[in-house]
PDB file of C-alpha atoms in Angstrom:
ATOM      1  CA  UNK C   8     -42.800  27.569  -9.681  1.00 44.00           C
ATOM      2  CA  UNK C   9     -39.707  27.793  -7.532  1.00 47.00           C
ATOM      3  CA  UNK C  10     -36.529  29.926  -7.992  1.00 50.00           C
ATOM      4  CA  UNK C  11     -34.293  26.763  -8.824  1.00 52.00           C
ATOM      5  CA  UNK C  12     -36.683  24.975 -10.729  1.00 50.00           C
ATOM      6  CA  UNK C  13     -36.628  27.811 -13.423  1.00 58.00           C
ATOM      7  CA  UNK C  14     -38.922  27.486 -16.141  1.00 63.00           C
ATOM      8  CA  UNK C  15     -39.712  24.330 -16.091  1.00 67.00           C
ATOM      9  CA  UNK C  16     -42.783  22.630 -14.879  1.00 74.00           C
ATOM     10  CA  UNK C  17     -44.072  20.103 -13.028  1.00 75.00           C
ATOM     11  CA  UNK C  18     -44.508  17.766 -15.354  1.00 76.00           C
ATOM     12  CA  UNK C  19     -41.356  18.372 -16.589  1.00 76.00           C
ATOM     13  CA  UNK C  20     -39.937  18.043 -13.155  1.00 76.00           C
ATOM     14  CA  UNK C  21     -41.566  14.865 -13.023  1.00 79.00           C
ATOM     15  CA  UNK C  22     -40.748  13.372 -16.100  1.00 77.00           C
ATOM     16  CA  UNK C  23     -36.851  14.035 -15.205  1.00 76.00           C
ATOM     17  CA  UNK C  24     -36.899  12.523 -11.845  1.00 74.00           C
ATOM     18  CA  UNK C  25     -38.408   9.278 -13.223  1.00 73.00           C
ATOM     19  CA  UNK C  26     -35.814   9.316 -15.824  1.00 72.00           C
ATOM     20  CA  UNK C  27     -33.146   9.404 -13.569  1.00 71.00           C
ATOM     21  CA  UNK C  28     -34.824   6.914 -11.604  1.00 69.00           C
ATOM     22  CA  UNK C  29     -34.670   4.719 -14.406  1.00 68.00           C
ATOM     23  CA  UNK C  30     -31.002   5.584 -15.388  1.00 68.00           C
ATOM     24  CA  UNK C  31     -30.341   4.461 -11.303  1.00 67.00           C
ATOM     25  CA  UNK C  32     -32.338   1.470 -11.303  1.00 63.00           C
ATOM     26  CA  UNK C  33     -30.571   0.381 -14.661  1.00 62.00           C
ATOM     27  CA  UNK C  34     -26.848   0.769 -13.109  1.00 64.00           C
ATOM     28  CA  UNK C  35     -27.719  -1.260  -9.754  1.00 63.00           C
ATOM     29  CA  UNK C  36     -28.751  -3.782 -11.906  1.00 58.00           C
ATOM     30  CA  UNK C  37     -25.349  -3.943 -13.391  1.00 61.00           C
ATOM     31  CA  UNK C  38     -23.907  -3.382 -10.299  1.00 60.00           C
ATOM     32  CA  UNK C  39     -26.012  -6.732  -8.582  1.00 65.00           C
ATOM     33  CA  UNK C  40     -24.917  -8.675 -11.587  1.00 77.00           C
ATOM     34  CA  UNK C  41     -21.132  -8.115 -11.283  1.00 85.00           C
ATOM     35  CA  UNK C  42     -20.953  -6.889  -7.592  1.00 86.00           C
ATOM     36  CA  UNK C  43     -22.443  -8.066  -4.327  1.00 85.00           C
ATOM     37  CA  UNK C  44     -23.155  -6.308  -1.087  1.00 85.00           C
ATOM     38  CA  UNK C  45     -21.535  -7.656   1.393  1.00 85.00           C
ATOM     39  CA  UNK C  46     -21.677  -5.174   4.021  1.00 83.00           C
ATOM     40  CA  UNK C  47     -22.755  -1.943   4.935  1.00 82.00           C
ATOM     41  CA  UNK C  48     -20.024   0.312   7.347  1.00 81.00           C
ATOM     42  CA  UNK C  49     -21.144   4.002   9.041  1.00 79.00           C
ATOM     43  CA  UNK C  50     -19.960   6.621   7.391  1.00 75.00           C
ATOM     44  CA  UNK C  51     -19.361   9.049  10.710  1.00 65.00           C
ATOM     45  CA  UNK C  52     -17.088  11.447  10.875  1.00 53.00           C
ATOM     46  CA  UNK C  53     -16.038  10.847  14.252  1.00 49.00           C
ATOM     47  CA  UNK C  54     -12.725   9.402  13.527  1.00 50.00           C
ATOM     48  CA  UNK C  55     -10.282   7.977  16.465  1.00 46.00           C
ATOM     49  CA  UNK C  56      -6.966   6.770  15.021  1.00 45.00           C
ATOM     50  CA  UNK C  57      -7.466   2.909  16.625  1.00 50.00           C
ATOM     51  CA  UNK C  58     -10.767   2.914  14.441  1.00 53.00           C
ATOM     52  CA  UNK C  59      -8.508   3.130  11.040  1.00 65.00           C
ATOM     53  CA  UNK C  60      -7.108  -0.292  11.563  1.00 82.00           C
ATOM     54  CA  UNK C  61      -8.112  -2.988   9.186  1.00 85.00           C
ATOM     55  CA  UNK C  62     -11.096  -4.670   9.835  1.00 85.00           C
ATOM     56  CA  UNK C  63     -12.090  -8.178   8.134  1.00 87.00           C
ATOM     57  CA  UNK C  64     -15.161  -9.966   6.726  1.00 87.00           C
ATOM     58  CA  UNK C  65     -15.404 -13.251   5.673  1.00 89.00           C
ATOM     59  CA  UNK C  66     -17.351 -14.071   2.838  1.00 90.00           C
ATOM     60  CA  UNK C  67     -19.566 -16.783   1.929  1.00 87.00           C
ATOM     61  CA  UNK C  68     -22.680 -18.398   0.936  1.00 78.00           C
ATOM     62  CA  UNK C  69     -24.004 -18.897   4.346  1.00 76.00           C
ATOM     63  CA  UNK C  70     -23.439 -15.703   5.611  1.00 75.00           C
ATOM     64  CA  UNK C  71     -24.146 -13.216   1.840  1.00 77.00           C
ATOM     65  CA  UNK C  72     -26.727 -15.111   0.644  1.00 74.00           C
ATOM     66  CA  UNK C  73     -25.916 -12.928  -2.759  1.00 75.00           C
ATOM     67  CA  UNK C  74     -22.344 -14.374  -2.837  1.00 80.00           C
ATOM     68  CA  UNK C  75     -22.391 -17.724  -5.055  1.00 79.00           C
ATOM     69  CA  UNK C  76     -18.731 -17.918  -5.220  1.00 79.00           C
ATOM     70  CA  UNK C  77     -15.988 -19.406  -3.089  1.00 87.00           C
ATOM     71  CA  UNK C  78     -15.275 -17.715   0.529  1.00 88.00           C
ATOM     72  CA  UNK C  79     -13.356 -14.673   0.718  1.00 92.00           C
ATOM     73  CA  UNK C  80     -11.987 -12.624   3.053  1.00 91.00           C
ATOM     74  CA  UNK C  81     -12.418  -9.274   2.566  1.00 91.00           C
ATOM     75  CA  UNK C  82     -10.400  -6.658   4.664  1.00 89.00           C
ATOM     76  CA  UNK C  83     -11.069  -2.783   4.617  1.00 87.00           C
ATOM     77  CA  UNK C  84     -10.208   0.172   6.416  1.00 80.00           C
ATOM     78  CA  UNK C  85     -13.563   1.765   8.546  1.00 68.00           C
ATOM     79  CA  UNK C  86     -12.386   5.257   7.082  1.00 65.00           C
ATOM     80  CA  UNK C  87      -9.658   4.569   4.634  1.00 63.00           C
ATOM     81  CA  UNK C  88     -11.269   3.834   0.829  1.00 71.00           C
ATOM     82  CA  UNK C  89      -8.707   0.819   0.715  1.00 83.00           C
ATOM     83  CA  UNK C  90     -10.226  -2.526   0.539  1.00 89.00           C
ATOM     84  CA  UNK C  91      -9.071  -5.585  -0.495  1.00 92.00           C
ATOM     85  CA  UNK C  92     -10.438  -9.106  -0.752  1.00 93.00           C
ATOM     86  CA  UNK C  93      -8.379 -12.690  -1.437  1.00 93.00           C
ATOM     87  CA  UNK C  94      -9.554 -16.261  -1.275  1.00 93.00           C
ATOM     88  CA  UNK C  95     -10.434 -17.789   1.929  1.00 91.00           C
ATOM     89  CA  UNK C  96      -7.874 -20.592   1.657  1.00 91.00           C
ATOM     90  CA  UNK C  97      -4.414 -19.801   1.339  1.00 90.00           C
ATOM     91  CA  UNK C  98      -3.396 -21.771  -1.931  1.00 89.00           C
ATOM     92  CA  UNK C  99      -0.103 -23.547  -0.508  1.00 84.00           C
ATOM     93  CA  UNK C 100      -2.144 -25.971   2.069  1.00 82.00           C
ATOM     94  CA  UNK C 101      -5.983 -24.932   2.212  1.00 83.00           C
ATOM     95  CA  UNK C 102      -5.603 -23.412   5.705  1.00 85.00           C
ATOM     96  CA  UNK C 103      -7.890 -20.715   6.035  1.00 88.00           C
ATOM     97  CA  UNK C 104      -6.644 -17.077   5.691  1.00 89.00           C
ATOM     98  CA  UNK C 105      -8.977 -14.964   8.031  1.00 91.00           C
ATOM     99  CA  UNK C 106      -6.601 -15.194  10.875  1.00 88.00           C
ATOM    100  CA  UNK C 107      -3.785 -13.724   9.023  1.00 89.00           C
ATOM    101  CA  UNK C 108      -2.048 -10.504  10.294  1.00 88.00           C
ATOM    102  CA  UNK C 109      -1.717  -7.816   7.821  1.00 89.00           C
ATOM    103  CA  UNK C 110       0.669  -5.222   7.808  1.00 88.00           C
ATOM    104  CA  UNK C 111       2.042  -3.111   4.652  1.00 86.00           C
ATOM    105  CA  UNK C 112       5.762  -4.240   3.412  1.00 86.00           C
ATOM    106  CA  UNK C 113       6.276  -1.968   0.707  1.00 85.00           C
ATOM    107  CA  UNK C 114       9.590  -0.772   2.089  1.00 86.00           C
ATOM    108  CA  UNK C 115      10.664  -4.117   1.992  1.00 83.00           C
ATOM    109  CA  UNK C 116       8.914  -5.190  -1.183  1.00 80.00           C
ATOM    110  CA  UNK C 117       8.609  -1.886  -2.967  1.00 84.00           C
ATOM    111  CA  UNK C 118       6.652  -3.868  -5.640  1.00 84.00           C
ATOM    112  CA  UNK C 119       3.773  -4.639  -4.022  1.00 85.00           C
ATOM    113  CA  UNK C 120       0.126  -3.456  -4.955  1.00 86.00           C
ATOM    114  CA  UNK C 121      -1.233  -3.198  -1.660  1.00 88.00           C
ATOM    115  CA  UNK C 122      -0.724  -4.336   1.714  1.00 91.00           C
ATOM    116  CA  UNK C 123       0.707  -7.933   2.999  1.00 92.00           C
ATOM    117  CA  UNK C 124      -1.368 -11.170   4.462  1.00 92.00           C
ATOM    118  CA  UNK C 125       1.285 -13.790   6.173  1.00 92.00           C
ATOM    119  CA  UNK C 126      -0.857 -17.148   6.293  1.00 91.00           C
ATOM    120  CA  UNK C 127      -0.910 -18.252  10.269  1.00 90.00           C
ATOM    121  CA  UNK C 128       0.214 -21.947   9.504  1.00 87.00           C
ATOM    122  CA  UNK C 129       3.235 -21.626   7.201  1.00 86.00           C
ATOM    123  CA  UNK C 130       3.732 -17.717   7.484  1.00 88.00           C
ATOM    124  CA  UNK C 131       3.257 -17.615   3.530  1.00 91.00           C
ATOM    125  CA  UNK C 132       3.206 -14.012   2.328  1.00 91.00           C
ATOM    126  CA  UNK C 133       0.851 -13.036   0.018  1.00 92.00           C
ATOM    127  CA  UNK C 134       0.674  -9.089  -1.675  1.00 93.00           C
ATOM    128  CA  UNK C 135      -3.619  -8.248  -1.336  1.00 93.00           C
ATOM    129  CA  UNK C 136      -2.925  -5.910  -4.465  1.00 91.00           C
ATOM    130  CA  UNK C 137      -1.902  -9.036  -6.648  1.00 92.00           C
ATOM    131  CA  UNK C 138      -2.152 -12.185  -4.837  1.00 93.00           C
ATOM    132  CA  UNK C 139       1.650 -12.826  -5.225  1.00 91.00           C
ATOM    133  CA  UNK C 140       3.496 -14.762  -2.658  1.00 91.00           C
ATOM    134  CA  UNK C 141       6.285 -12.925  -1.626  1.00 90.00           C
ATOM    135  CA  UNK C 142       8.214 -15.762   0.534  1.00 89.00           C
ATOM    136  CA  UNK C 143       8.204 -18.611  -2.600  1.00 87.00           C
ATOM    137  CA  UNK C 144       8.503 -18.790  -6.145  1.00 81.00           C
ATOM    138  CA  UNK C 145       6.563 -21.969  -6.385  1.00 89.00           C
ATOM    139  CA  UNK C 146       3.425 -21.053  -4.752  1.00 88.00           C
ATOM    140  CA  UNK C 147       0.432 -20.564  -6.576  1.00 90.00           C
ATOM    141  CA  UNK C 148      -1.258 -16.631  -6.432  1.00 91.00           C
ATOM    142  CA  UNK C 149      -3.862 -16.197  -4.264  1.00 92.00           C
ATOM    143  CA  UNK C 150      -6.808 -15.103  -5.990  1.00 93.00           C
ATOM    144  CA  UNK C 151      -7.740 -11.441  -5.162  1.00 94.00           C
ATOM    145  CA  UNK C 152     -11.233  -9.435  -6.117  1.00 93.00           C
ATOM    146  CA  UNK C 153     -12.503  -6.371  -6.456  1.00 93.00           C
ATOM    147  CA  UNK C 154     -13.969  -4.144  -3.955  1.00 91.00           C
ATOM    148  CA  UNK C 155     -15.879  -1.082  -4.028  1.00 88.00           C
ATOM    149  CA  UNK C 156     -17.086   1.214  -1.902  1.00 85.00           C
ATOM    150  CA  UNK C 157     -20.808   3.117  -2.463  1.00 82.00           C
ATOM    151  CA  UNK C 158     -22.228   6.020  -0.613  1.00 78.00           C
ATOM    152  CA  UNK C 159     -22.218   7.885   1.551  1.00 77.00           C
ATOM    153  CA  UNK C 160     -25.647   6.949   1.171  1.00 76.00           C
ATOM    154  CA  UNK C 161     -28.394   8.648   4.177  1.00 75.00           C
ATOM    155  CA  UNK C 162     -29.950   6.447   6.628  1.00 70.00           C
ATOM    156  CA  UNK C 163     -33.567   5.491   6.431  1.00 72.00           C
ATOM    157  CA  UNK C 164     -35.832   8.455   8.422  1.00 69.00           C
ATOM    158  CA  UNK C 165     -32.761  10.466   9.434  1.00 68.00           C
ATOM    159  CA  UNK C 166     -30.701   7.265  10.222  1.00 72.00           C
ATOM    160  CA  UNK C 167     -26.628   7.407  10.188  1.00 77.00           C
ATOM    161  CA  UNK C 168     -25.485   7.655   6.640  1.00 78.00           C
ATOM    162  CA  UNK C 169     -23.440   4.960   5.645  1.00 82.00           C
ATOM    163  CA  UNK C 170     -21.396   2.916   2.550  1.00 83.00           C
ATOM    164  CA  UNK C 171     -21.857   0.263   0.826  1.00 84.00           C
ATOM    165  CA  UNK C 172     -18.905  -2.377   0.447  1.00 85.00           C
ATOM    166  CA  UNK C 173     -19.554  -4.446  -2.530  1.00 88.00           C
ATOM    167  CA  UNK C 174     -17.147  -7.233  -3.807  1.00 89.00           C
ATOM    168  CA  UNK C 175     -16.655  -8.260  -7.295  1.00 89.00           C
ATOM    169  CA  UNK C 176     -17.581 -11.738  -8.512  1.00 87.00           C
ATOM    170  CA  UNK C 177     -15.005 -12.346 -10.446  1.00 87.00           C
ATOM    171  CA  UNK C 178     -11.685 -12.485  -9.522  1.00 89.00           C
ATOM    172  CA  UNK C 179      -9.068  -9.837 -10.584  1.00 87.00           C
ATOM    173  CA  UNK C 180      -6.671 -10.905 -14.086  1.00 84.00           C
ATOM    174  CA  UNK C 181      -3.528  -9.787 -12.880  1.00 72.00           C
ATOM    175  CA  UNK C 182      -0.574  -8.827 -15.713  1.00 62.00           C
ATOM    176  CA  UNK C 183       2.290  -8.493 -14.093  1.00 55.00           C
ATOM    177  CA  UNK C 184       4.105 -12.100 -13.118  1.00 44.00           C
ATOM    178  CA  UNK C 185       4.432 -14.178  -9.793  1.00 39.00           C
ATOM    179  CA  UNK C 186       6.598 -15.479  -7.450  1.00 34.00           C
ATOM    180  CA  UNK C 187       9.657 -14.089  -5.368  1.00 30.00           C
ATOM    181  CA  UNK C 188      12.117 -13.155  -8.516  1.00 31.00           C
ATOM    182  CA  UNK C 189      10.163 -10.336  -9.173  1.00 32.00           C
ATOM    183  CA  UNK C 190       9.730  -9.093  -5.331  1.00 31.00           C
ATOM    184  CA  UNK C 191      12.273  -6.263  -6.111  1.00 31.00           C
ATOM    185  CA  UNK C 192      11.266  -5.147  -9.009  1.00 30.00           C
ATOM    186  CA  UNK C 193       9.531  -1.614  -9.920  1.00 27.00           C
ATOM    187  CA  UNK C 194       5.809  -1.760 -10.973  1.00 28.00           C
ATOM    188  CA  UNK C 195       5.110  -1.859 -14.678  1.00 33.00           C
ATOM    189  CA  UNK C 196       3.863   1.280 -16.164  1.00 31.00           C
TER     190      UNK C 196
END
């Protein structure tokens, strides 16, 4: 019997560690059925400041063969826990928004939920935290997701540790209304 074990035994040891196996197998399968893995990022601690920048993943049934929904572009932060994910197409004229710079406006728009995507062929802007367009009151949201980040899980045989970047399949219901007449308002409590 060891000293952190206690009194327990064995057998009780065992009978708790396939319990929580259960309990884990149980919540990844809730996980699966709402969530999909779309990528897997290191989790080092060797941080340089140009490695912070925003990275981007395009999503789709071709390349996530556990993503049955429309193509999404998913952009995330190597260190950072922000991620954010919008449609692939930008909803004033289809063109595709993976090309898009991004850049955070929130001195500018102090309303918005999370950083900015400008569509490359009409320089649309669109909030990631909402979808909003920023630039037109007419313009459709952009439909945004959720994404979550798992881990640090450890590497197979003393592999790198890394996370787990999972995006929702549903996209988000957002309260708060759309267009540019709200740009300068405060967020709703």
């Amino acid at each position: 019997m060891g000293v952190l074990r206690g009194m327990r035994s064995e057998e009780d040891d065992e009978a708790y560690t396939r319990k929580l196996r259960l309990r884990l197998a149980l919540l990844r399968q809730r996980i699966d059925a709402n969530y999909a893995l779309v990528a897997t990022l290191p989790a080092s601690d060797e941080r340089a400041s140009s490695d912070d920048e925003f990275s981007r993943i395009l999503v789709h049934d071709g390349a996530c063969p556990s993503w049955r929904g429309e193509g999404v572009v998913v952009w995330h932060r190597r260190y950072g826990l922000d991620a954010y994910a919008v449609q692939a197409k930008c909803p004033h004229g289809a063109i595709s928004l993976e090309g898009s710079d991004i850049e955070d406006l929130s001195l500018d728009f102090p309303s918005t939920r999370g950083p900015c995507i400008a569509c490359p062929a009409h320089m649309f802007v669109f909030d990631l935290g909402n979808g909003r367009c920023l630039t037109d009151t007419v313009t459709p949201r952009a439909r945004t997701y959720p994404v979550r980040r798992s881990g640090p899980h450890k590497g197979e045989e003393g592999g790198e540790s890394f996370y787990g970047l999972w995006l929702g399949r549903t996209p988000c219901e957002h309260a708060d209304g759309g267009g540019r007449e709200d740009a300068g308002a405060a967020p709703s409590s």
